Amino acid sequence: MKRFYWIAGGVLLAVALIVLLVPGVGDNIEGRLLGWLSRNAR
Amino acid sequence: MNIDFENIDRKAVIRTSLRVVAVLILIPVVALGALMVSARFSDGPSAVFRGGPLVAGELVTGPEPDWSFARDVREIELQLLDPPQSRLIWIAEYEGRIFVVSGYMNSFLGGLWKKWPAQAERDGRAILRIDGKRYERQLVRIKTGYVVEGVTAEFSRKYRAGMTPASIESENTWLFELAPRGPGMSGASR
């Protein structure tokens, strides 16, 4: 069980680092979110 | 390989499955949270998230600028002084004056998403940044008047937004003029 939490924490930390540090990833996510908000905020 | 299904601990399988699902749900939450926190500490906003105060760029002072150049500007950065947060926003120029809008104000998501219009109504002091230059302005909400028709038509032409004076009157869209800032000004509406 302890190993599961280590793996899960590692995955989430990796996600945060990828979003912040890999060029284009954050912009891509924000573009998708903006499109979704525009379609659904009516 | 033969699996002994009778001896599988079903509770353990369900527990593990729920934990995996929780991690899968947390992945987008963490991604968006990281972007939101990162934007908050940036000089200016991102496409979706509010940014920090607008720091970089020459502060333009002196006589009122000729705002006709704003017709070709797609989005500007707008920061309120209170709270000192910035966002990207559409802009329209009409008769030498500049305007911004906030839509979806009557929708549920709009209510969650758009906090700045109410903040601007309380304290309209703002800073714009356009093409790297900063301008001190005063947000003044406009609900009626002859400019409403012209400004909504300009927004519709520029952004194909389908904006009408009726949307301003119904308060689904809030219209603000970015007026020159006078001494001692805070919030106002017309």
PDB file of C-alpha atoms in Angstrom, chain A residues 1 4-5 8 11-13 15-16 19-20 25-27 29-31 33-34 36-42, chain B residues 15-16 19-20 23 26-28 30-32 34-36 38-39 46-49 75 104 107 109-110 113:
ATOM      1  CA  MET A   1       0.000   0.000   0.000  1.00  0.00           C
ATOM      2  CA  PHE A   4       1.025   2.756  -4.215  1.00  0.00           C
ATOM      3  CA  TYR A   5       1.118   6.146  -2.505  1.00  0.00           C
ATOM      4  CA  ALA A   8       0.719   8.066  -7.094  1.00  0.00           C
ATOM      5  CA  VAL A  11       2.873  10.598 -10.980  1.00  0.00           C
ATOM      6  CA  LEU A  12       1.168  13.751  -9.675  1.00  0.00           C
ATOM      7  CA  LEU A  13       4.503  15.492  -9.097  1.00  0.00           C
ATOM      8  CA  VAL A  15       2.323  15.965 -14.020  1.00  0.00           C
ATOM      9  CA  ALA A  16       2.875  19.274 -12.216  1.00  0.00           C
ATOM     10  CA  VAL A  19       2.831  21.212 -17.096  1.00  0.00           C
ATOM     11  CA  LEU A  20       5.101  23.906 -15.691  1.00  0.00           C
ATOM     12  CA  VAL A  25       1.928  21.709 -22.567  1.00  0.00           C
ATOM     13  CA  GLY A  26       0.407  24.423 -20.384  1.00  0.00           C
ATOM     14  CA  ASP A  27      -0.761  26.421 -23.412  1.00  0.00           C
ATOM     15  CA  ILE A  29      -4.251  22.538 -21.693  1.00  0.00           C
ATOM     16  CA  GLU A  30      -5.393  26.145 -21.308  1.00  0.00           C
ATOM     17  CA  GLY A  31      -6.569  26.260 -24.925  1.00  0.00           C
ATOM     18  CA  LEU A  33     -10.094  24.539 -21.123  1.00  0.00           C
ATOM     19  CA  LEU A  34     -10.890  27.885 -22.729  1.00  0.00           C
ATOM     20  CA  TRP A  36     -14.728  24.070 -23.096  1.00  0.00           C
ATOM     21  CA  LEU A  37     -15.615  27.112 -20.982  1.00  0.00           C
ATOM     22  CA  SER A  38     -16.714  29.075 -24.048  1.00  0.00           C
ATOM     23  CA  ARG A  39     -18.950  26.259 -25.227  1.00  0.00           C
ATOM     24  CA  ASN A  40     -20.525  25.629 -21.836  1.00  0.00           C
ATOM     25  CA  ALA A  41     -20.819  29.052 -20.225  1.00  0.00           C
ATOM     26  CA  ARG A  42     -24.032  29.926 -22.085  1.00  0.00           C
TER      27      ARG A  42
ATOM     28  CA  ARG B  15     -10.038  -0.581  -2.855  1.00  0.00           C
ATOM     29  CA  THR B  16      -7.162  -0.558  -5.318  1.00  0.00           C
ATOM     30  CA  ARG B  19      -7.433   4.528  -5.499  1.00  0.00           C
ATOM     31  CA  VAL B  20      -6.436   4.335  -9.161  1.00  0.00           C
ATOM     32  CA  VAL B  23      -5.328   9.350  -8.940  1.00  0.00           C
ATOM     33  CA  LEU B  26      -6.345  14.127  -9.463  1.00  0.00           C
ATOM     34  CA  ILE B  27      -4.129  14.318 -12.577  1.00  0.00           C
ATOM     35  CA  PRO B  28      -6.141  17.072 -14.336  1.00  0.00           C
ATOM     36  CA  VAL B  30      -3.078  18.953 -10.258  1.00  0.00           C
ATOM     37  CA  ALA B  31      -2.313  20.097 -13.829  1.00  0.00           C
ATOM     38  CA  LEU B  32      -4.824  22.952 -13.681  1.00  0.00           C
ATOM     39  CA  ALA B  34      -0.160  24.095 -11.189  1.00  0.00           C
ATOM     40  CA  LEU B  35      -1.103  26.377 -14.087  1.00  0.00           C
ATOM     41  CA  MET B  36      -3.302  28.527 -11.864  1.00  0.00           C
ATOM     42  CA  SER B  38       2.032  29.638 -11.803  1.00  0.00           C
ATOM     43  CA  ALA B  39      -0.114  32.313 -13.507  1.00  0.00           C
ATOM     44  CA  SER B  46      -2.324  33.406 -19.083  1.00  0.00           C
ATOM     45  CA  ALA B  47      -5.066  32.508 -21.560  1.00  0.00           C
ATOM     46  CA  VAL B  48      -7.430  31.274 -18.845  1.00  0.00           C
ATOM     47  CA  PHE B  49      -6.035  32.047 -15.443  1.00  0.00           C
ATOM     48  CA  GLU B  75      -6.741  41.267 -26.584  1.00  0.00           C
ATOM     49  CA  TYR B 104     -22.011  35.150 -19.523  1.00  0.00           C
ATOM     50  CA  SER B 107     -24.990  31.991 -16.344  1.00  0.00           C
ATOM     51  CA  LEU B 109     -20.446  29.075 -14.960  1.00  0.00           C
ATOM     52  CA  GLY B 110     -20.086  32.785 -15.659  1.00  0.00           C
ATOM     53  CA  TRP B 113     -15.688  32.291 -13.573  1.00  0.00           C
TER      54      TRP B 113
END
